[in-house]
Amino acid sequence: MSQRFIRLVAPLAALLGLLLVTGTSSASAAPSEPFVQATAAGPELPAPTGNRLVGTRTLHLKDTSRPDPWKPDTNYRELMATVWYPASLPSARKAPFMSARLSTTAFGTDALSTVRTHATIDAVPLPGRRPLVVLSPGFGMSRVSLTALAEDLASKGFLVAALDHTYEAVVEFPGGRLEPCLNCTGQGGPDVVRSRVKDMRFLLDRLTGPHSGFLVDRSRIAIAGHAIGGSSAVETAGLDPRVAAAVNMEGTFLTPPPAQLLARPVLLIGAQWPTAGGTPAANWADRWAGFADWKRWLSVPTAGHMSFSDAHWLYEQFDLTEVIPPVLAPAMFGTISGERATEITRAYVGAFLDLQLRCVPSTLLDKPSARFPEVGFVRP
């Protein structure tokens, strides 16, 4: 991504991160606390395509083994995560997209809290161990920005956990406490990636531990992310043997190439965003030879940088021109619709995870599809 583009977009991405923060909160794996939601019914996220009900729970986590990298006077790292899972019975409490309080704080209106999701809080889970997918959001953005993908994967039988990286976005903790974005300049850098790797490995420790409250198939774990979350996902796969596969959606690689080849399957999928070399190949091609296992590089030229997150869909539902002015919309959203971008993201990420975690093949990953003519194969 060009430096000029980074300078233009970074402050807006930080503001968008303020928009996309969840309001549900809970301690560890305990039942979620009550939440306050706006009374008006707003737009509904695209419906999950799987045949299972979806339950959700939030986790409040503390890593006492290290100080917070962005707030050194805090001798622990405090994190929030949301877990979605296939359910056998729904609960009576619909999961909010974000809290009315946060929406009002960020925009002077509770409108964004009216977005309707498809999960219920603390629903009865389906029995059995599940493959786990960890999601990491873009820089300046919240875990909530990957809700549509998470719900879809859970409806197909995956256990999904999205993580907030505290102080890289505004994060809401139990009791309504808001922590600000202390590190929201530029597009992030190698230190952000390294911190995110530690965050995700800590989350894996908690979710695969004996008292997590979730049944994880430890032999089937993948990490996926958007933007810097995507490059961090690949980095984590190279450092943690528990991770069997990684997905990078639109993420520039910011750390030096590792000395050793990555013997894990990797999916790269993105728009035709500009880079220092003028094409996506300028950054991703540098890493391509370092992927020694199954790999695909897919492009959606009509998409934009935010098209692989819920930000694109939200931009079409609400007037967010104060956050992202129309002049930047082509770079952020391309010409594709948010609904179609969500459909493409779900289809290809889901096909990759089915193949790598369940050994279920898909022709989507083998050749161009008449179903999705927008998607091209840069490297087969």
CSV table of C-alpha atoms in Angstrom, one decimal:
chain,number,residue,atom,x,y,z
A,1,MET,CA,0.0,0.0,0.0
A,2,SER,CA,1.5,3.4,-1.0
A,3,GLN,CA,2.6,5.8,1.8
A,4,ARG,CA,0.2,8.5,0.4
A,5,PHE,CA,-2.7,6.0,0.7
A,6,ILE,CA,-1.7,5.1,4.2
A,7,ARG,CA,-1.5,8.7,5.3
A,8,LEU,CA,-5.0,9.3,3.9
A,9,VAL,CA,-6.7,6.2,5.2
A,10,ALA,CA,-5.0,5.6,8.6
A,11,PRO,CA,-6.9,8.3,10.6
A,12,LEU,CA,-10.2,7.2,9.0
A,13,ALA,CA,-9.4,3.6,9.8
A,14,ALA,CA,-8.9,4.6,13.4
A,15,LEU,CA,-12.3,6.3,13.4
A,16,LEU,CA,-13.9,3.3,11.9
A,17,GLY,CA,-12.3,1.2,14.6
A,18,LEU,CA,-14.1,3.5,17.1
A,19,LEU,CA,-17.3,2.7,15.3
A,20,LEU,CA,-16.8,-1.1,15.3
A,21,VAL,CA,-16.6,-2.0,19.0
A,22,THR,CA,-18.8,-4.5,20.7
A,23,GLY,CA,-20.7,-3.8,23.8
A,24,THR,CA,-21.3,-7.3,25.2
A,25,SER,CA,-19.0,-8.2,28.0
A,26,SER,CA,-18.3,-11.1,30.3
A,27,ALA,CA,-15.6,-12.5,32.6
A,28,SER,CA,-13.5,-15.4,31.3
A,29,ALA,CA,-15.9,-18.1,30.0
A,30,ALA,CA,-18.7,-17.2,32.4
A,31,PRO,CA,-22.2,-16.3,31.2
A,32,SER,CA,-22.4,-12.9,29.6
A,33,GLU,CA,-23.6,-9.9,31.6
A,34,PRO,CA,-26.9,-8.1,30.6
A,35,PHE,CA,-26.5,-5.6,27.9
A,36,VAL,CA,-28.4,-2.4,26.8
A,37,GLN,CA,-29.5,-2.2,23.2
A,38,ALA,CA,-31.2,0.5,21.3
A,39,THR,CA,-34.9,-0.1,21.0
A,40,ALA,CA,-35.3,0.6,17.3
A,41,ALA,CA,-34.8,-2.3,14.9
A,42,GLY,CA,-32.0,-1.6,12.4
A,43,PRO,CA,-30.6,-3.5,9.4
A,44,GLU,CA,-29.8,-7.2,9.8
A,45,LEU,CA,-26.4,-8.6,9.0
A,46,PRO,CA,-26.4,-10.9,6.0
A,47,ALA,CA,-27.8,-14.3,7.1
A,48,PRO,CA,-25.4,-17.1,7.8
A,49,THR,CA,-25.4,-19.8,5.0
A,50,GLY,CA,-24.9,-22.8,7.2
A,51,ASN,CA,-27.7,-25.0,8.7
A,52,ARG,CA,-26.8,-24.6,12.4
A,53,LEU,CA,-28.0,-22.1,15.0
A,54,VAL,CA,-25.3,-19.8,16.3
A,55,GLY,CA,-24.5,-19.1,20.0
A,56,THR,CA,-22.0,-16.5,21.3
A,57,ARG,CA,-20.2,-15.6,24.4
A,58,THR,CA,-17.6,-12.9,25.3
A,59,LEU,CA,-14.4,-13.4,27.1
A,60,HIS,CA,-12.5,-11.0,29.3
A,61,LEU,CA,-8.9,-12.1,29.5
A,62,LYS,CA,-5.7,-11.1,31.3
A,63,ASP,CA,-2.2,-12.2,30.3
A,64,THR,CA,-0.1,-11.6,33.4
A,65,SER,CA,3.0,-13.0,31.8
A,66,ARG,CA,3.9,-9.7,30.0
A,67,PRO,CA,3.3,-5.9,30.3
A,68,ASP,CA,1.1,-4.2,27.8
A,69,PRO,CA,3.2,-3.1,24.9
A,70,TRP,CA,1.2,0.1,24.3
A,71,LYS,CA,0.8,1.1,28.0
A,72,PRO,CA,4.0,0.1,29.7
A,73,ASP,CA,2.8,1.1,33.2
A,74,THR,CA,0.4,-1.8,33.0
A,75,ASN,CA,2.1,-5.0,34.0
A,76,TYR,CA,-0.4,-7.3,32.2
A,77,ARG,CA,-2.1,-7.4,28.8
A,78,GLU,CA,-5.9,-7.2,29.1
A,79,LEU,CA,-8.0,-8.4,26.1
A,80,MET,CA,-11.6,-9.0,25.0
A,81,ALA,CA,-12.7,-11.7,22.7
A,82,THR,CA,-16.0,-13.0,21.3
A,83,VAL,CA,-16.6,-16.7,20.6
A,84,TRP,CA,-19.3,-17.9,18.2
A,85,TYR,CA,-20.2,-21.6,18.1
A,86,PRO,CA,-22.9,-23.9,16.6
A,87,ALA,CA,-25.8,-24.3,18.9
A,88,SER,CA,-28.6,-26.8,19.5
A,89,LEU,CA,-31.0,-24.4,21.3
A,90,PRO,CA,-31.0,-20.6,21.1
A,91,SER,CA,-31.3,-18.5,24.2
A,92,ALA,CA,-33.8,-15.7,24.7
A,93,ARG,CA,-31.1,-13.0,24.3
A,94,LYS,CA,-30.1,-11.8,20.9
A,95,ALA,CA,-26.5,-10.8,20.7
A,96,PRO,CA,-25.9,-7.1,20.0
A,97,PHE,CA,-23.6,-5.9,17.3
A,98,MET,CA,-22.3,-3.1,19.5
A,99,SER,CA,-23.5,-1.2,22.5
A,100,ALA,CA,-25.8,1.8,22.4
A,101,ARG,CA,-23.4,3.5,24.8
A,102,LEU,CA,-20.4,3.1,22.5
A,103,SER,CA,-22.4,4.1,19.4
A,104,THR,CA,-23.6,7.2,21.2
A,105,THR,CA,-20.1,8.0,22.5
A,106,ALA,CA,-18.6,7.7,19.0
A,107,PHE,CA,-21.3,9.3,16.9
A,108,GLY,CA,-23.8,11.1,19.1
A,109,THR,CA,-26.4,8.5,18.1
A,110,ASP,CA,-27.2,4.9,19.1
A,111,ALA,CA,-28.0,4.0,15.5
A,112,LEU,CA,-25.2,1.5,15.0
A,113,SER,CA,-26.3,-0.5,18.0
A,114,THR,CA,-29.5,-1.3,16.1
A,115,VAL,CA,-27.7,-3.6,13.7
A,116,ARG,CA,-29.2,-7.1,14.2
A,117,THR,CA,-27.1,-10.2,14.4
A,118,HIS,CA,-28.0,-13.9,14.1
A,119,ALA,CA,-26.5,-15.2,17.3
A,120,THR,CA,-28.0,-15.6,20.8
A,121,ILE,CA,-26.0,-15.2,24.0
A,122,ASP,CA,-25.1,-18.4,25.8
A,123,ALA,CA,-27.1,-20.6,23.6
A,124,VAL,CA,-26.9,-24.3,24.3
A,125,PRO,CA,-23.9,-25.6,22.2
A,126,LEU,CA,-24.0,-28.6,19.9
A,127,PRO,CA,-22.0,-31.5,21.5
A,128,GLY,CA,-18.6,-32.5,20.2
A,129,ARG,CA,-15.2,-31.0,19.6
A,130,ARG,CA,-14.9,-28.3,16.9
A,131,PRO,CA,-12.3,-27.0,14.6
A,132,LEU,CA,-11.2,-23.6,15.8
A,133,VAL,CA,-10.8,-20.4,13.7
A,134,VAL,CA,-9.2,-17.3,15.4
A,135,LEU,CA,-10.0,-14.0,13.7
A,136,SER,CA,-7.9,-10.8,13.9
A,137,PRO,CA,-9.3,-7.5,12.7
A,138,GLY,CA,-7.6,-4.7,10.8
A,139,PHE,CA,-5.6,-1.9,12.3
A,140,GLY,CA,-7.7,0.6,14.2
A,141,MET,CA,-10.7,-1.8,13.9
A,142,SER,CA,-12.6,-4.0,16.4
A,143,ARG,CA,-13.3,-7.7,16.4
A,144,VAL,CA,-16.9,-6.7,15.6
A,145,SER,CA,-15.8,-5.9,12.1
A,146,LEU,CA,-15.6,-9.6,11.3
A,147,THR,CA,-19.0,-10.6,12.8
A,148,ALA,CA,-20.7,-11.6,9.5
A,149,LEU,CA,-17.8,-14.0,8.7
A,150,ALA,CA,-17.7,-15.4,12.2
A,151,GLU,CA,-21.5,-16.1,12.3
A,152,ASP,CA,-21.3,-17.8,8.9
A,153,LEU,CA,-18.4,-20.1,10.0
A,154,ALA,CA,-20.2,-21.0,13.2
A,155,SER,CA,-23.3,-21.8,11.3
A,156,LYS,CA,-21.2,-24.3,9.4
A,157,GLY,CA,-19.9,-26.0,12.5
A,158,PHE,CA,-16.7,-24.1,13.4
A,159,LEU,CA,-15.8,-22.6,16.7
A,160,VAL,CA,-14.8,-19.0,16.0
A,161,ALA,CA,-13.0,-16.5,18.2
A,162,ALA,CA,-12.4,-12.9,17.3
A,163,LEU,CA,-10.0,-10.9,19.3
A,164,ASP,CA,-9.7,-7.2,20.1
A,165,HIS,CA,-6.1,-6.0,20.3
A,166,THR,CA,-6.3,-3.5,23.1
A,167,TYR,CA,-5.1,0.1,22.4
A,168,GLU,CA,-5.0,-0.6,18.7
A,169,ALA,CA,-8.7,0.3,18.7
A,170,VAL,CA,-11.2,1.6,21.2
A,171,VAL,CA,-12.2,-1.5,23.3
A,172,GLU,CA,-15.1,-1.8,25.7
A,173,PHE,CA,-14.6,-3.9,28.8
A,174,PRO,CA,-17.0,-5.2,31.4
A,175,GLY,CA,-18.9,-2.5,33.2
A,176,GLY,CA,-18.9,-0.2,30.2
A,177,ARG,CA,-15.2,0.8,30.6
A,178,LEU,CA,-13.8,2.1,27.4
A,179,GLU,CA,-10.0,1.9,26.7
A,180,PRO,CA,-8.8,4.3,24.0
A,181,CYS,CA,-6.8,3.6,20.9
A,182,LEU,CA,-3.3,4.6,22.0
A,183,ASN,CA,-1.6,3.3,18.9
A,184,CYS,CA,-3.6,4.4,15.9
A,185,THR,CA,-1.2,6.2,13.7
A,186,GLY,CA,0.0,5.0,10.3
A,187,GLN,CA,-0.9,1.4,9.3
A,188,GLY,CA,0.9,-0.3,12.2
A,189,GLY,CA,4.3,-1.8,11.9
A,190,PRO,CA,6.4,-4.9,12.8
A,191,ASP,CA,5.9,-4.2,16.5
A,192,VAL,CA,2.1,-4.4,16.1
A,193,VAL,CA,2.4,-7.7,14.2
A,194,ARG,CA,4.6,-9.2,16.9
A,195,SER,CA,2.3,-8.0,19.7
A,196,ARG,CA,-0.7,-9.5,17.8
A,197,VAL,CA,1.1,-12.8,17.5
A,198,LYS,CA,1.5,-12.9,21.3
A,199,ASP,CA,-2.2,-11.9,21.8
A,200,MET,CA,-3.4,-14.7,19.5
A,201,ARG,CA,-1.1,-17.3,21.0
A,202,PHE,CA,-2.4,-16.4,24.5
A,203,LEU,CA,-6.0,-16.7,23.2
A,204,LEU,CA,-5.1,-20.2,21.9
A,205,ASP,CA,-3.7,-21.1,25.3
A,206,ARG,CA,-7.0,-20.1,26.9
A,207,LEU,CA,-9.3,-21.7,24.4
A,208,THR,CA,-7.4,-25.0,24.3
A,209,GLY,CA,-6.8,-25.2,28.1
A,210,PRO,CA,-8.6,-27.6,30.4
A,211,HIS,CA,-11.0,-24.9,31.8
A,212,SER,CA,-11.9,-22.9,28.7
A,213,GLY,CA,-15.5,-24.0,28.6
A,214,PHE,CA,-15.2,-24.9,24.9
A,215,LEU,CA,-14.4,-28.2,23.2
A,216,VAL,CA,-11.6,-27.5,20.7
A,217,ASP,CA,-10.2,-30.1,18.3
A,218,ARG,CA,-6.5,-29.1,18.9
A,219,SER,CA,-5.4,-30.8,15.7
A,220,ARG,CA,-7.7,-28.5,13.6
A,221,ILE,CA,-6.8,-24.8,14.3
A,222,ALA,CA,-6.6,-22.0,11.8
A,223,ILE,CA,-6.1,-18.2,12.0
A,224,ALA,CA,-7.5,-15.6,9.6
A,225,GLY,CA,-7.4,-11.9,9.6
A,226,HIS,CA,-8.1,-8.7,7.8
A,227,ALA,CA,-5.4,-6.2,6.8
A,228,ILE,CA,-2.7,-6.2,9.5
A,229,GLY,CA,-4.7,-9.0,11.2
A,230,GLY,CA,-4.1,-11.1,8.1
A,231,SER,CA,-0.4,-10.6,8.0
A,232,SER,CA,-0.3,-11.3,11.7
A,233,ALA,CA,-2.3,-14.6,11.1
A,234,VAL,CA,0.4,-15.8,8.7
A,235,GLU,CA,3.1,-14.8,11.1
A,236,THR,CA,1.4,-16.7,13.9
A,237,ALA,CA,1.2,-19.8,11.8
A,238,GLY,CA,4.9,-19.7,11.3
A,239,LEU,CA,5.6,-19.5,15.0
A,240,ASP,CA,3.0,-21.6,16.7
A,241,PRO,CA,2.9,-25.4,15.8
A,242,ARG,CA,-0.8,-25.6,16.9
A,243,VAL,CA,-1.9,-23.5,13.9
A,244,ALA,CA,-2.6,-25.7,10.9
A,245,ALA,CA,-3.5,-23.0,8.3
A,246,ALA,CA,-3.7,-19.2,7.8
A,247,VAL,CA,-5.8,-16.7,5.8
A,248,ASN,CA,-4.6,-13.2,4.9
A,249,MET,CA,-7.3,-10.9,3.7
A,250,GLU,CA,-5.8,-7.7,2.3
A,251,GLY,CA,-2.8,-7.6,4.7
A,252,THR,CA,0.6,-6.1,3.8
A,253,PHE,CA,3.4,-8.1,5.3
A,254,LEU,CA,5.3,-5.8,7.6
A,255,THR,CA,7.9,-8.0,9.2
A,256,PRO,CA,11.1,-9.3,7.5
A,257,PRO,CA,10.6,-12.7,5.7
A,258,PRO,CA,11.4,-15.6,8.1
A,259,ALA,CA,14.5,-17.6,7.6
A,260,GLN,CA,12.6,-20.8,7.4
A,261,LEU,CA,9.9,-21.7,4.9
A,262,LEU,CA,6.3,-21.8,6.2
A,263,ALA,CA,5.1,-25.4,6.0
A,264,ARG,CA,1.5,-24.5,6.5
A,265,PRO,CA,-1.3,-23.9,3.9
A,266,VAL,CA,-1.9,-20.2,3.2
A,267,LEU,CA,-4.7,-18.3,1.4
A,268,LEU,CA,-4.1,-14.8,0.3
A,269,ILE,CA,-7.2,-12.9,-0.9
A,270,GLY,CA,-7.5,-9.2,-1.5
A,271,ALA,CA,-8.5,-6.3,-3.8
A,272,GLN,CA,-6.2,-4.6,-6.3
A,273,TRP,CA,-5.0,-2.0,-3.8
A,274,PRO,CA,-1.9,-0.1,-4.7
A,275,THR,CA,1.5,-0.8,-3.2
A,276,ALA,CA,4.9,0.8,-3.5
A,277,GLY,CA,5.4,-1.2,-6.7
A,278,GLY,CA,2.1,-0.3,-8.1
A,279,THR,CA,0.5,-3.7,-7.9
A,280,PRO,CA,-0.4,-6.2,-5.1
A,281,ALA,CA,2.6,-8.3,-6.3
A,282,ALA,CA,5.0,-5.8,-4.8
A,283,ASN,CA,4.5,-7.1,-1.2
A,284,TRP,CA,2.8,-10.4,-1.5
A,285,ALA,CA,5.2,-11.8,-4.2
A,286,ASP,CA,8.1,-11.3,-1.8
A,287,ARG,CA,6.5,-13.8,0.6
A,288,TRP,CA,5.1,-16.2,-2.0
A,289,ALA,CA,8.2,-18.3,-2.4
A,290,GLY,CA,8.4,-18.7,1.4
A,291,PHE,CA,5.1,-20.6,1.5
A,292,ALA,CA,6.1,-24.2,1.2
A,293,ASP,CA,2.7,-25.9,1.5
A,294,TRP,CA,-0.6,-25.6,-0.3
A,295,LYS,CA,-1.2,-22.0,-1.3
A,296,ARG,CA,-3.5,-19.7,-3.3
A,297,TRP,CA,-3.4,-16.0,-4.1
A,298,LEU,CA,-6.9,-14.7,-5.2
A,299,SER,CA,-7.8,-11.2,-6.2
A,300,VAL,CA,-11.2,-9.3,-6.3
A,301,PRO,CA,-10.3,-6.3,-8.5
A,302,THR,CA,-13.8,-4.7,-8.0
A,303,ALA,CA,-13.4,-4.7,-4.2
A,304,GLY,CA,-11.7,-2.3,-1.9
A,305,HIS,CA,-9.5,-2.5,1.2
A,306,MET,CA,-12.5,-2.7,3.6
A,307,SER,CA,-14.5,-5.1,1.5
A,308,PHE,CA,-13.3,-8.2,3.4
A,309,SER,CA,-14.8,-6.9,6.7
A,310,ASP,CA,-18.2,-5.7,7.8
A,311,ALA,CA,-17.2,-2.1,7.3
A,312,HIS,CA,-18.2,-2.2,3.6
A,313,TRP,CA,-21.7,-3.5,4.5
A,314,LEU,CA,-22.1,-0.9,7.3
A,315,TYR,CA,-21.1,1.9,5.0
A,316,GLU,CA,-24.0,1.1,2.8
A,317,GLN,CA,-26.5,0.9,5.7
A,318,PHE,CA,-25.6,4.1,7.5
A,319,ASP,CA,-24.4,7.6,6.6
A,320,LEU,CA,-20.7,7.3,7.5
A,321,THR,CA,-19.4,9.9,5.2
A,322,GLU,CA,-18.0,11.8,8.2
A,323,VAL,CA,-15.9,8.8,8.9
A,324,ILE,CA,-14.9,7.9,5.3
A,325,PRO,CA,-15.6,10.7,2.8
A,326,PRO,CA,-16.9,9.8,-0.6
A,327,VAL,CA,-13.6,10.7,-2.2
A,328,LEU,CA,-12.0,7.7,-0.4
A,329,ALA,CA,-14.9,5.3,-1.0
A,330,PRO,CA,-13.4,3.8,-4.2
A,331,ALA,CA,-10.2,2.8,-2.5
A,332,MET,CA,-12.0,1.5,0.6
A,333,PHE,CA,-14.9,-0.3,-1.1
A,334,GLY,CA,-14.3,-0.5,-4.8
A,335,THR,CA,-17.4,-0.9,-7.0
A,336,ILE,CA,-18.7,-4.2,-5.6
A,337,SER,CA,-21.6,-4.1,-3.1
A,338,GLY,CA,-21.1,-4.8,0.5
A,339,GLU,CA,-23.5,-7.8,0.4
A,340,ARG,CA,-21.6,-9.3,-2.5
A,341,ALA,CA,-18.3,-8.7,-0.9
A,342,THR,CA,-19.5,-10.5,2.2
A,343,GLU,CA,-20.7,-13.4,0.1
A,344,ILE,CA,-17.4,-13.8,-1.7
A,345,THR,CA,-15.4,-13.5,1.6
A,346,ARG,CA,-17.5,-16.2,3.3
A,347,ALA,CA,-17.4,-18.5,0.3
A,348,TYR,CA,-13.6,-18.5,-0.3
A,349,VAL,CA,-12.5,-18.3,3.3
A,350,GLY,CA,-15.0,-21.1,4.2
A,351,ALA,CA,-13.9,-23.3,1.3
A,352,PHE,CA,-10.2,-22.9,2.4
A,353,LEU,CA,-11.1,-23.8,6.0
A,354,ASP,CA,-13.2,-26.7,5.0
A,355,LEU,CA,-10.3,-28.0,2.9
A,356,GLN,CA,-7.6,-27.5,5.4
A,357,LEU,CA,-9.4,-28.4,8.7
A,358,ARG,CA,-12.0,-30.9,7.4
A,359,CYS,CA,-10.4,-32.3,4.2
A,360,VAL,CA,-13.4,-31.3,2.2
A,361,PRO,CA,-12.3,-30.2,-1.3
A,362,SER,CA,-13.9,-27.3,-3.2
A,363,THR,CA,-13.6,-26.4,-6.9
A,364,LEU,CA,-13.7,-22.7,-5.8
A,365,LEU,CA,-10.0,-23.1,-4.8
A,366,ASP,CA,-9.0,-24.9,-8.0
A,367,LYS,CA,-10.1,-22.6,-10.8
A,368,PRO,CA,-12.2,-19.5,-11.6
A,369,SER,CA,-15.9,-19.9,-10.8
A,370,ALA,CA,-18.9,-18.9,-12.8
A,371,ARG,CA,-20.6,-18.3,-9.5
A,372,PHE,CA,-18.0,-15.7,-8.6
A,373,PRO,CA,-16.7,-14.1,-11.8
A,374,GLU,CA,-15.3,-11.2,-9.7
A,375,VAL,CA,-12.6,-13.5,-8.2
A,376,GLY,CA,-9.3,-14.1,-10.1
A,377,PHE,CA,-6.4,-16.4,-9.5
A,378,VAL,CA,-3.2,-14.4,-9.3
A,379,ARG,CA,-1.2,-17.4,-8.3
A,380,PRO,CA,-2.8,-20.8,-8.5
